[in-house]
Amino acid sequence: MLSSNNVSTPQQQQQQHVRIEGHDQQVVASLPTSSAATLSIAESKELTGLTHECGVFGAIACGDWPTQIDIAHVICLGLVALQHRGQESAGIATSEGKCSKNFNVHKGMGMISTLFNDDSMKKLRGNLGIGHTRYSTAGASEVVNCQPFVVHTAHGAMALAHNGELVNNESLRREVLGRGVGLSTHSDSELIAQSLCCAPEGVSEHDGPNWPARIRHFMMFAPLSYSLVIMLTDKIYAVRDTYGNRPLCIGKIVPINSGHAGNSTETPADGWVVSSESCGFLSIGARYEREVEPGEIVELTRKGYRTVDIVERPDFKRMAFCIFEYVYFARSDSIFEGQMVYSVRLECGRQLWREAPVDADIVSSVPESGTAAAHGYARESNLEFAEVLCRNRYVGRTFIQPSTRLRQLGVAKKFGALSENVAGKRLVLIDDSIVRGNTIGPIIKLLRDAGALEVHIRIASPPLQYPCYMGINIPTREELIANKLNAKQLARHVGADSLAYLSVAGLVQTVQRKHVASGKPTGHCTACLTGEYPGGLPDELSW
């Protein structure tokens, strides 16, 4: 038997293809990479300003099995659409729906495009499956922490993929270890998987495992933060924490000739998918159905999906969906809470003009993250929108450079200035956020060198001042520039004529505008902006 701790070779293999039968894990194929690749991943983790942690995806075919739908390819394309949520590692696990001891798994370090090829996809044939793409938050950037995690219970194999970070992972770890269960990693995902392997006290399982009861028991012990996809032999469970902190939604795979997405209600389903974001649904022939509600446990089978349980949060606690999904993390064509992310970002730009107007000739953005807000700012101010920066797509990400000076030079290489649009102009430059403040200064210098008369910076979110304990890699308070310099000081520091942020109240108002109009209850986590954590600080938690 080959344990997961022994996957690496002296050449540092970064991929593994595993066909799991009983407790054996056989490495079928692997691709070596150099130690430099591992170093660059570690360096990027250390130097990055702001990263998300994970994306999860699941798919199951309806009707007769074996299905004509290529489930593995559906999941792979779904993960490609979620690649912005994690680029360190990825994996897919599939089941044919017949043998509880037989899952196909392929996972490893790197991007989706380098991990999956024709050979690996052929070995992932199945009627259902789940996938994962990852940035590490809890657990190091290593092959052993790649997901989905597959564990073996008394009732067969179970695969799990997780987005988020358990705020009470230490107490849960003690509880699992206290049952005599060994853990091979420091990943929250393995911890969740092992906690689901034992039946809770008082739950009868004479007729087989009661998975909803096991999931409920875990959710009562760990209220946040997670969205989960859990695969068993012939079904998938989609689970969202009681605060709704991490996103999760359901889509319907429809026949190719189904036409417009708005007609999908009456269209029979060829299958069902569940995903961290809806952005990839159209590209795989799926239509957005709805979100998984906070605390909801959804069961997906070949017959469809149904809610099997809803775990309520305490009455005095509000929903706490991460507001930075709207600001930064999500792809602009995703839908959260019944509204498209692009529309919210556009409205943030409008609100930013109302709060921080300025006399200028043109409005532009740091591409592409600030573009939607820049269009909103331009429309509300009746100023012209014009592109002023041209991105060089063949330059590596600036945070992998080994020093601040080289990172700043990297910014200069990453962008070129459209001097005809800039020369002699007073411009407003919109960006979505400022983390460390290392990159905006060189961009301002680039624009001034191209002839800009004035450069006014407007940030379509409030200043980041606090770390996140719920799955977002935000630097320490000491590293966040907003804790060192106020807006006027930062403007002088980066060489801008002025600098202003969107207020917390303005951001919340913009995000909740549609919900207030409909009367639908809502709530958002603003901990990284205000220091108000939905469950308190981790060391203050009582569960």
Tab-separated table of N, CA, C and O in Angstrom, residues 212-316:
chain	number	residue	atom	x	y	z
A	212	PRO	N	-26.903	12.761	6.320
A	212	PRO	CA	-27.379	14.091	6.741
A	212	PRO	C	-27.214	14.333	8.235
A	212	PRO	O	-26.872	15.453	8.651
A	213	ALA	N	-27.437	13.302	9.063
A	213	ALA	CA	-27.263	13.463	10.511
A	213	ALA	C	-25.796	13.683	10.857
A	213	ALA	O	-25.470	14.487	11.746
A	214	ARG	N	-24.911	13.004	10.156
A	214	ARG	CA	-23.476	13.194	10.399
A	214	ARG	C	-23.049	14.617	10.007
A	214	ARG	O	-22.278	15.260	10.720
A	215	ILE	N	-23.548	15.060	8.868
A	215	ILE	CA	-23.204	16.413	8.413
A	215	ILE	C	-23.763	17.453	9.374
A	215	ILE	O	-23.091	18.435	9.720
A	216	ARG	N	-25.008	17.260	9.813
A	216	ARG	CA	-25.614	18.189	10.774
A	216	ARG	C	-24.787	18.252	12.060
A	216	ARG	O	-24.553	19.342	12.596
A	217	HIS	N	-24.343	17.103	12.541
A	217	HIS	CA	-23.556	17.050	13.767
A	217	HIS	C	-22.280	17.869	13.600
A	217	HIS	O	-21.895	18.644	14.496
A	218	PHE	N	-21.619	17.708	12.453
A	218	PHE	CA	-20.412	18.505	12.187
A	218	PHE	C	-20.743	19.985	12.156
A	218	PHE	O	-20.018	20.815	12.722
A	219	MET	N	-21.837	20.366	11.492
A	219	MET	CA	-22.202	21.772	11.341
A	219	MET	C	-22.542	22.409	12.687
A	219	MET	O	-22.274	23.598	12.900
A	220	MET	N	-23.128	21.658	13.588
A	220	MET	CA	-23.432	22.186	14.916
A	220	MET	C	-22.149	22.451	15.694
A	220	MET	O	-22.079	23.356	16.520
A	221	PHE	N	-21.123	21.659	15.419
A	221	PHE	CA	-19.848	21.798	16.127
A	221	PHE	C	-18.958	22.860	15.487
A	221	PHE	O	-18.144	23.481	16.160
A	222	ALA	N	-19.129	23.084	14.180
A	222	ALA	CA	-18.271	24.028	13.438
A	222	ALA	C	-19.151	24.945	12.594
A	222	ALA	O	-19.393	24.667	11.420
A	223	PRO	N	-19.634	26.043	13.161
A	223	PRO	CA	-20.579	26.898	12.439
A	223	PRO	C	-20.008	27.608	11.211
A	223	PRO	O	-20.757	27.957	10.314
A	224	LEU	N	-18.722	27.895	11.138
A	224	LEU	CA	-18.147	28.539	9.963
A	224	LEU	C	-16.636	28.313	9.948
A	224	LEU	O	-16.059	27.940	10.973
A	225	SER	N	-16.001	28.407	8.778
A	225	SER	CA	-16.483	28.910	7.504
A	225	SER	C	-16.209	27.837	6.444
A	225	SER	O	-15.076	27.385	6.323
A	226	TYR	N	-17.235	27.480	5.684
A	226	TYR	CA	-17.036	26.432	4.682
A	226	TYR	C	-18.213	26.337	3.719
A	226	TYR	O	-19.358	26.638	4.049
A	227	SER	N	-17.890	25.953	2.504
A	227	SER	CA	-18.817	25.340	1.576
A	227	SER	C	-18.193	24.012	1.189
A	227	SER	O	-16.989	23.947	0.908
A	228	LEU	N	-19.000	22.964	1.188
A	228	LEU	CA	-18.493	21.611	0.969
A	228	LEU	C	-19.234	20.935	-0.180
A	228	LEU	O	-20.439	21.142	-0.365
A	229	VAL	N	-18.507	20.099	-0.917
A	229	VAL	CA	-19.128	19.097	-1.779
A	229	VAL	C	-18.585	17.747	-1.328
A	229	VAL	O	-17.373	17.556	-1.201
A	230	ILE	N	-19.499	16.826	-1.039
A	230	ILE	CA	-19.160	15.517	-0.484
A	230	ILE	C	-19.720	14.455	-1.411
A	230	ILE	O	-20.930	14.425	-1.673
A	231	MET	N	-18.860	13.588	-1.927
A	231	MET	CA	-19.308	12.545	-2.843
A	231	MET	C	-19.261	11.177	-2.176
A	231	MET	O	-18.245	10.792	-1.592
A	232	LEU	N	-20.384	10.466	-2.292
A	232	LEU	CA	-20.466	9.063	-1.903
A	232	LEU	C	-20.623	8.232	-3.166
A	232	LEU	O	-20.472	8.743	-4.277
A	233	THR	N	-20.952	6.978	-3.032
A	233	THR	CA	-21.000	6.088	-4.186
A	233	THR	C	-21.882	6.612	-5.309
A	233	THR	O	-21.479	6.654	-6.469
A	234	ASP	N	-23.100	7.051	-4.979
A	234	ASP	CA	-24.058	7.417	-6.011
A	234	ASP	C	-24.764	8.741	-5.733
A	234	ASP	O	-25.831	9.003	-6.282
A	235	LYS	N	-24.196	9.587	-4.895
A	235	LYS	CA	-24.824	10.868	-4.595
A	235	LYS	C	-23.782	11.880	-4.158
A	235	LYS	O	-22.651	11.538	-3.795
A	236	ILE	N	-24.182	13.137	-4.219
A	236	ILE	CA	-23.340	14.246	-3.784
A	236	ILE	C	-24.132	15.088	-2.794
A	236	ILE	O	-25.325	15.344	-3.006
A	237	TYR	N	-23.483	15.501	-1.718
A	237	TYR	CA	-24.076	16.464	-0.792
A	237	TYR	C	-23.383	17.806	-0.969
A	237	TYR	O	-22.149	17.886	-1.024
A	238	ALA	N	-24.189	18.866	-1.080
A	238	ALA	CA	-23.687	20.234	-1.130
A	238	ALA	C	-24.064	20.908	0.185
A	238	ALA	O	-25.230	20.898	0.582
A	239	VAL	N	-23.086	21.484	0.860
A	239	VAL	CA	-23.276	21.989	2.222
A	239	VAL	C	-22.684	23.387	2.338
A	239	VAL	O	-21.566	23.632	1.874
A	240	ARG	N	-23.435	24.276	2.978
A	240	ARG	CA	-22.956	25.646	3.198
A	240	ARG	C	-23.105	25.986	4.671
A	240	ARG	O	-24.113	25.643	5.297
A	241	ASP	N	-22.111	26.652	5.247
A	241	ASP	CA	-22.157	26.922	6.683
A	241	ASP	C	-23.349	27.810	7.041
A	241	ASP	O	-23.937	28.476	6.186
A	242	THR	N	-23.702	27.816	8.318
A	242	THR	CA	-24.941	28.456	8.757
A	242	THR	C	-24.923	29.969	8.571
A	242	THR	O	-25.980	30.601	8.501
A	243	TYR	N	-23.739	30.563	8.494
A	243	TYR	CA	-23.637	31.999	8.257
A	243	TYR	C	-23.649	32.343	6.767
A	243	TYR	O	-23.740	33.516	6.401
A	244	GLY	N	-23.515	31.339	5.914
A	244	GLY	CA	-23.438	31.593	4.476
A	244	GLY	C	-22.202	32.378	4.095
A	244	GLY	O	-22.216	33.151	3.134
A	245	ASN	N	-21.099	32.165	4.817
A	245	ASN	CA	-19.901	32.967	4.609
A	245	ASN	C	-19.246	32.716	3.261
A	245	ASN	O	-18.757	33.637	2.611
A	246	ARG	N	-19.223	31.469	2.830
A	246	ARG	CA	-18.631	31.113	1.550
A	246	ARG	C	-19.744	30.787	0.551
A	246	ARG	O	-20.771	30.233	0.920
A	247	PRO	N	-19.545	31.122	-0.716
A	247	PRO	CA	-20.613	30.932	-1.709
A	247	PRO	C	-20.736	29.491	-2.184
A	247	PRO	O	-19.767	28.730	-2.163
A	248	LEU	N	-21.938	29.135	-2.656
A	248	LEU	CA	-22.189	27.828	-3.253
A	248	LEU	C	-23.527	27.912	-3.978
A	248	LEU	O	-24.506	28.426	-3.430
A	249	CYS	N	-23.580	27.416	-5.215
A	249	CYS	CA	-24.823	27.500	-5.993
A	249	CYS	C	-25.026	26.237	-6.816
A	249	CYS	O	-24.115	25.429	-7.009
A	250	ILE	N	-26.253	26.077	-7.294
A	250	ILE	CA	-26.682	24.889	-8.027
A	250	ILE	C	-27.031	25.285	-9.460
A	250	ILE	O	-27.616	26.342	-9.699
A	251	GLY	N	-26.664	24.429	-10.416
A	251	GLY	CA	-27.015	24.641	-11.810
A	251	GLY	C	-27.584	23.384	-12.431
A	251	GLY	O	-27.326	22.274	-11.963
A	252	LYS	N	-28.353	23.566	-13.479
A	252	LYS	CA	-28.966	22.442	-14.203
A	252	LYS	C	-28.292	22.267	-15.560
A	252	LYS	O	-28.208	23.215	-16.353
A	253	ILE	N	-27.800	21.055	-15.840
A	253	ILE	CA	-27.282	20.733	-17.164
A	253	ILE	C	-28.479	20.456	-18.074
A	253	ILE	O	-29.308	19.586	-17.779
A	254	VAL	N	-28.598	21.214	-19.163
A	254	VAL	CA	-29.759	21.113	-20.051
A	254	VAL	C	-29.315	20.604	-21.414
A	254	VAL	O	-28.132	20.676	-21.773
A	255	PRO	N	-30.241	20.070	-22.202
A	255	PRO	CA	-29.894	19.646	-23.565
A	255	PRO	C	-29.305	20.791	-24.368
A	255	PRO	O	-29.631	21.968	-24.151
A	256	ILE	N	-28.442	20.460	-25.322
A	256	ILE	CA	-27.698	21.473	-26.063
A	256	ILE	C	-28.611	22.434	-26.805
A	256	ILE	O	-28.321	23.621	-26.929
A	257	ASN	N	-29.756	21.962	-27.278
A	257	ASN	CA	-30.653	22.812	-28.064
A	257	ASN	C	-31.703	23.517	-27.216
A	257	ASN	O	-32.753	23.915	-27.714
A	258	SER	N	-31.427	23.706	-25.941
A	258	SER	CA	-32.429	24.281	-25.036
A	258	SER	C	-32.640	25.772	-25.221
A	258	SER	O	-33.657	26.312	-24.798
A	259	GLY	N	-31.668	26.469	-25.810
A	259	GLY	CA	-31.850	27.884	-26.060
A	259	GLY	C	-31.523	28.747	-24.865
A	259	GLY	O	-30.677	28.406	-24.033
A	260	HIS	N	-32.246	29.867	-24.752
A	260	HIS	CA	-31.941	30.908	-23.773
A	260	HIS	C	-32.039	30.383	-22.352
A	260	HIS	O	-32.901	29.551	-22.037
A	261	ALA	N	-31.158	30.902	-21.478
A	261	ALA	CA	-31.110	30.455	-20.086
A	261	ALA	C	-32.422	30.689	-19.360
A	261	ALA	O	-32.783	29.955	-18.440
A	262	GLY	N	-33.178	31.715	-19.764
A	262	GLY	CA	-34.423	32.021	-19.079
A	262	GLY	C	-35.507	30.980	-19.286
A	262	GLY	O	-36.524	30.997	-18.591
A	263	ASN	N	-35.306	30.056	-20.242
A	263	ASN	CA	-36.322	29.047	-20.524
A	263	ASN	C	-36.050	27.721	-19.836
A	263	ASN	O	-36.686	26.712	-20.143
A	264	SER	N	-35.106	27.676	-18.885
A	264	SER	CA	-34.640	26.405	-18.346
A	264	SER	C	-35.592	25.779	-17.334
A	264	SER	O	-35.473	24.607	-17.013
A	265	THR	N	-36.573	26.539	-16.830
A	265	THR	CA	-37.461	26.012	-15.786
A	265	THR	C	-38.217	24.784	-16.262
A	265	THR	O	-38.347	23.792	-15.531
A	266	GLU	N	-38.723	24.831	-17.483
A	266	GLU	CA	-39.514	23.722	-18.019
A	266	GLU	C	-38.660	22.695	-18.745
A	266	GLU	O	-39.174	21.684	-19.210
A	267	THR	N	-37.369	22.941	-18.843
A	267	THR	CA	-36.485	22.038	-19.581
A	267	THR	C	-36.051	20.877	-18.699
A	267	THR	O	-35.630	21.083	-17.561
A	268	PRO	N	-36.166	19.621	-19.185
A	268	PRO	CA	-35.698	18.495	-18.372
A	268	PRO	C	-34.205	18.565	-18.149
A	268	PRO	O	-33.449	19.082	-18.981
A	269	ALA	N	-33.760	18.044	-17.018
A	269	ALA	CA	-32.344	18.103	-16.662
A	269	ALA	C	-31.610	16.882	-17.192
A	269	ALA	O	-32.057	15.743	-17.016
A	270	ASP	N	-30.459	17.119	-17.826
A	270	ASP	CA	-29.540	16.037	-18.177
A	270	ASP	C	-28.610	15.728	-17.006
A	270	ASP	O	-27.985	14.668	-16.965
A	271	GLY	N	-28.523	16.675	-16.094
A	271	GLY	CA	-27.676	16.499	-14.930
A	271	GLY	C	-27.722	17.739	-14.070
A	271	GLY	O	-28.390	18.731	-14.399
A	272	TRP	N	-26.994	17.694	-12.955
A	272	TRP	CA	-26.959	18.814	-12.024
A	272	TRP	C	-25.523	19.102	-11.634
A	272	TRP	O	-24.691	18.189	-11.542
A	273	VAL	N	-25.227	20.376	-11.411
A	273	VAL	CA	-23.896	20.778	-10.981
A	273	VAL	C	-24.026	21.669	-9.751
A	273	VAL	O	-25.069	22.292	-9.516
A	274	VAL	N	-22.975	21.705	-8.972
A	274	VAL	CA	-22.889	22.602	-7.819
A	274	VAL	C	-21.500	23.232	-7.854
A	274	VAL	O	-20.518	22.564	-8.178
A	275	SER	N	-21.430	24.534	-7.557
A	275	SER	CA	-20.178	25.256	-7.773
A	275	SER	C	-20.054	26.424	-6.808
A	275	SER	O	-21.055	26.985	-6.347
A	276	SER	N	-18.804	26.815	-6.535
A	276	SER	CA	-18.568	28.009	-5.739
A	276	SER	C	-19.120	29.249	-6.420
A	276	SER	O	-19.588	30.177	-5.751
A	277	GLU	N	-19.065	29.280	-7.744
A	277	GLU	CA	-19.601	30.404	-8.505
A	277	GLU	C	-20.333	29.885	-9.732
A	277	GLU	O	-20.052	28.792	-10.229
A	278	SER	N	-21.237	30.708	-10.241
A	278	SER	CA	-22.037	30.327	-11.408
A	278	SER	C	-21.369	30.693	-12.721
A	278	SER	O	-21.903	30.392	-13.788
A	279	CYS	N	-20.189	31.317	-12.685
A	279	CYS	CA	-19.582	31.889	-13.885
A	279	CYS	C	-19.309	30.875	-14.987
A	279	CYS	O	-19.269	31.239	-16.162
A	280	GLY	N	-19.119	29.604	-14.642
A	280	GLY	CA	-18.809	28.619	-15.661
A	280	GLY	C	-20.002	27.839	-16.176
A	280	GLY	O	-19.847	26.963	-17.037
A	281	PHE	N	-21.197	28.139	-15.705
A	281	PHE	CA	-22.360	27.309	-16.045
A	281	PHE	C	-22.665	27.315	-17.541
A	281	PHE	O	-22.888	26.261	-18.146
A	282	LEU	N	-22.721	28.484	-18.160
A	282	LEU	CA	-23.089	28.545	-19.577
A	282	LEU	C	-22.090	27.799	-20.450
A	282	LEU	O	-22.475	27.162	-21.436
A	283	SER	N	-20.811	27.842	-20.084
A	283	SER	CA	-19.782	27.197	-20.912
A	283	SER	C	-19.862	25.676	-20.855
A	283	SER	O	-19.286	24.994	-21.706
A	284	ILE	N	-20.558	25.110	-19.870
A	284	ILE	CA	-20.717	23.647	-19.788
A	284	ILE	C	-22.147	23.227	-20.103
A	284	ILE	O	-22.528	22.086	-19.863
A	285	GLY	N	-22.941	24.146	-20.628
A	285	GLY	CA	-24.316	23.819	-20.987
A	285	GLY	C	-25.232	23.710	-19.788
A	285	GLY	O	-26.197	22.943	-19.799
A	286	ALA	N	-24.947	24.483	-18.740
A	286	ALA	CA	-25.779	24.470	-17.536
A	286	ALA	C	-26.419	25.837	-17.338
A	286	ALA	O	-25.952	26.851	-17.863
A	287	ARG	N	-27.504	25.859	-16.587
A	287	ARG	CA	-28.231	27.084	-16.293
A	287	ARG	C	-28.294	27.272	-14.778
A	287	ARG	O	-28.530	26.316	-14.042
A	288	TYR	N	-28.084	28.507	-14.364
A	288	TYR	CA	-28.142	28.825	-12.930
A	288	TYR	C	-29.525	28.496	-12.383
A	288	TYR	O	-30.548	28.898	-12.941
A	289	GLU	N	-29.564	27.758	-11.288
A	289	GLU	CA	-30.822	27.359	-10.650
A	289	GLU	C	-31.079	28.203	-9.400
A	289	GLU	O	-32.049	28.945	-9.319
A	290	ARG	N	-30.196	28.109	-8.428
A	290	ARG	CA	-30.327	28.894	-7.196
A	290	ARG	C	-29.079	28.696	-6.344
A	290	ARG	O	-28.230	27.855	-6.640
A	291	GLU	N	-28.999	29.463	-5.249
A	291	GLU	CA	-27.926	29.282	-4.284
A	291	GLU	C	-28.280	28.192	-3.284
A	291	GLU	O	-29.469	27.928	-3.026
A	292	VAL	N	-27.270	27.557	-2.737
A	292	VAL	CA	-27.458	26.748	-1.538
A	292	VAL	C	-27.582	27.739	-0.386
A	292	VAL	O	-26.725	28.605	-0.202
A	293	GLU	N	-28.662	27.640	0.377
A	293	GLU	CA	-28.910	28.613	1.436
A	293	GLU	C	-27.980	28.368	2.628
A	293	GLU	O	-27.483	27.257	2.827
A	294	PRO	N	-27.747	29.395	3.439
A	294	PRO	CA	-26.936	29.195	4.647
A	294	PRO	C	-27.503	28.089	5.526
A	294	PRO	O	-28.706	28.055	5.806
A	295	GLY	N	-26.642	27.151	5.929
A	295	GLY	CA	-27.059	26.048	6.781
A	295	GLY	C	-27.760	24.918	6.059
A	295	GLY	O	-28.155	23.928	6.686
A	296	GLU	N	-27.898	25.000	4.748
A	296	GLU	CA	-28.654	24.000	3.998
A	296	GLU	C	-27.770	22.816	3.609
A	296	GLU	O	-26.605	22.978	3.256
A	297	ILE	N	-28.356	21.621	3.687
A	297	ILE	CA	-27.727	20.397	3.193
A	297	ILE	C	-28.551	19.921	2.005
A	297	ILE	O	-29.724	19.563	2.160
A	298	VAL	N	-27.957	19.934	0.822
A	298	VAL	CA	-28.649	19.547	-0.408
A	298	VAL	C	-28.100	18.207	-0.888
A	298	VAL	O	-26.884	18.018	-0.960
A	299	GLU	N	-28.998	17.298	-1.207
A	299	GLU	CA	-28.618	15.983	-1.735
A	299	GLU	C	-28.893	15.949	-3.235
A	299	GLU	O	-30.015	16.226	-3.672
A	300	LEU	N	-27.864	15.606	-4.019
A	300	LEU	CA	-28.004	15.482	-5.468
A	300	LEU	C	-27.852	14.021	-5.863
A	300	LEU	O	-26.851	13.374	-5.501
A	301	THR	N	-28.838	13.495	-6.590
A	301	THR	CA	-28.812	12.124	-7.106
A	301	THR	C	-29.176	12.153	-8.587
A	301	THR	O	-29.455	13.212	-9.146
A	302	ARG	N	-29.209	10.982	-9.215
A	302	ARG	CA	-29.580	10.934	-10.627
A	302	ARG	C	-31.028	11.370	-10.858
A	302	ARG	O	-31.425	11.713	-11.972
A	303	LYS	N	-31.841	11.399	-9.792
A	303	LYS	CA	-33.243	11.807	-9.905
A	303	LYS	C	-33.444	13.307	-9.737
A	303	LYS	O	-34.537	13.817	-9.962
A	304	GLY	N	-32.412	14.017	-9.300
A	304	GLY	CA	-32.538	15.457	-9.086
A	304	GLY	C	-31.894	15.874	-7.782
A	304	GLY	O	-31.040	15.173	-7.243
A	305	TYR	N	-32.336	17.010	-7.247
A	305	TYR	CA	-31.787	17.454	-5.972
A	305	TYR	C	-32.922	17.806	-5.020
A	305	TYR	O	-34.029	18.129	-5.434
A	306	ARG	N	-32.613	17.726	-3.719
A	306	ARG	CA	-33.597	18.063	-2.698
A	306	ARG	C	-32.872	18.527	-1.441
A	306	ARG	O	-31.721	18.153	-1.189
A	307	THR	N	-33.565	19.346	-0.670
A	307	THR	CA	-33.050	19.772	0.628
A	307	THR	C	-33.351	18.684	1.648
A	307	THR	O	-34.510	18.294	1.821
A	308	VAL	N	-32.326	18.180	2.310
A	308	VAL	CA	-32.536	17.131	3.300
A	308	VAL	C	-32.489	17.667	4.724
A	308	VAL	O	-32.974	17.014	5.657
A	309	ASP	N	-31.920	18.862	4.919
A	309	ASP	CA	-31.892	19.445	6.257
A	309	ASP	C	-31.444	20.895	6.146
A	309	ASP	O	-30.788	21.287	5.175
A	310	ILE	N	-31.817	21.696	7.135
A	310	ILE	CA	-31.338	23.067	7.270
A	310	ILE	C	-30.934	23.264	8.721
A	310	ILE	O	-31.741	23.080	9.635
A	311	VAL	N	-29.683	23.603	8.933
A	311	VAL	CA	-29.165	23.851	10.278
A	311	VAL	C	-29.244	25.348	10.538
A	311	VAL	O	-28.648	26.139	9.805
A	312	GLU	N	-29.987	25.729	11.556
A	312	GLU	CA	-30.191	27.145	11.846
A	312	GLU	C	-29.026	27.689	12.672
A	312	GLU	O	-28.464	27.004	13.517
A	313	ARG	N	-28.695	28.939	12.445
A	313	ARG	CA	-27.736	29.621	13.307
A	313	ARG	C	-28.512	30.256	14.472
A	313	ARG	O	-29.742	30.392	14.402
A	314	PRO	N	-27.836	30.652	15.532
A	314	PRO	CA	-28.525	31.266	16.666
A	314	PRO	C	-29.358	32.475	16.245
A	314	PRO	O	-28.996	33.202	15.314
A	315	ASP	N	-30.487	32.695	16.909
A	315	ASP	CA	-31.420	33.756	16.525
A	315	ASP	C	-30.778	35.132	16.485
A	315	ASP	O	-31.153	35.982	15.685
A	316	PHE	N	-29.830	35.362	17.365
A	316	PHE	CA	-29.246	36.692	17.463
A	316	PHE	C	-28.118	36.915	16.462
A	316	PHE	O	-27.527	37.995	16.422
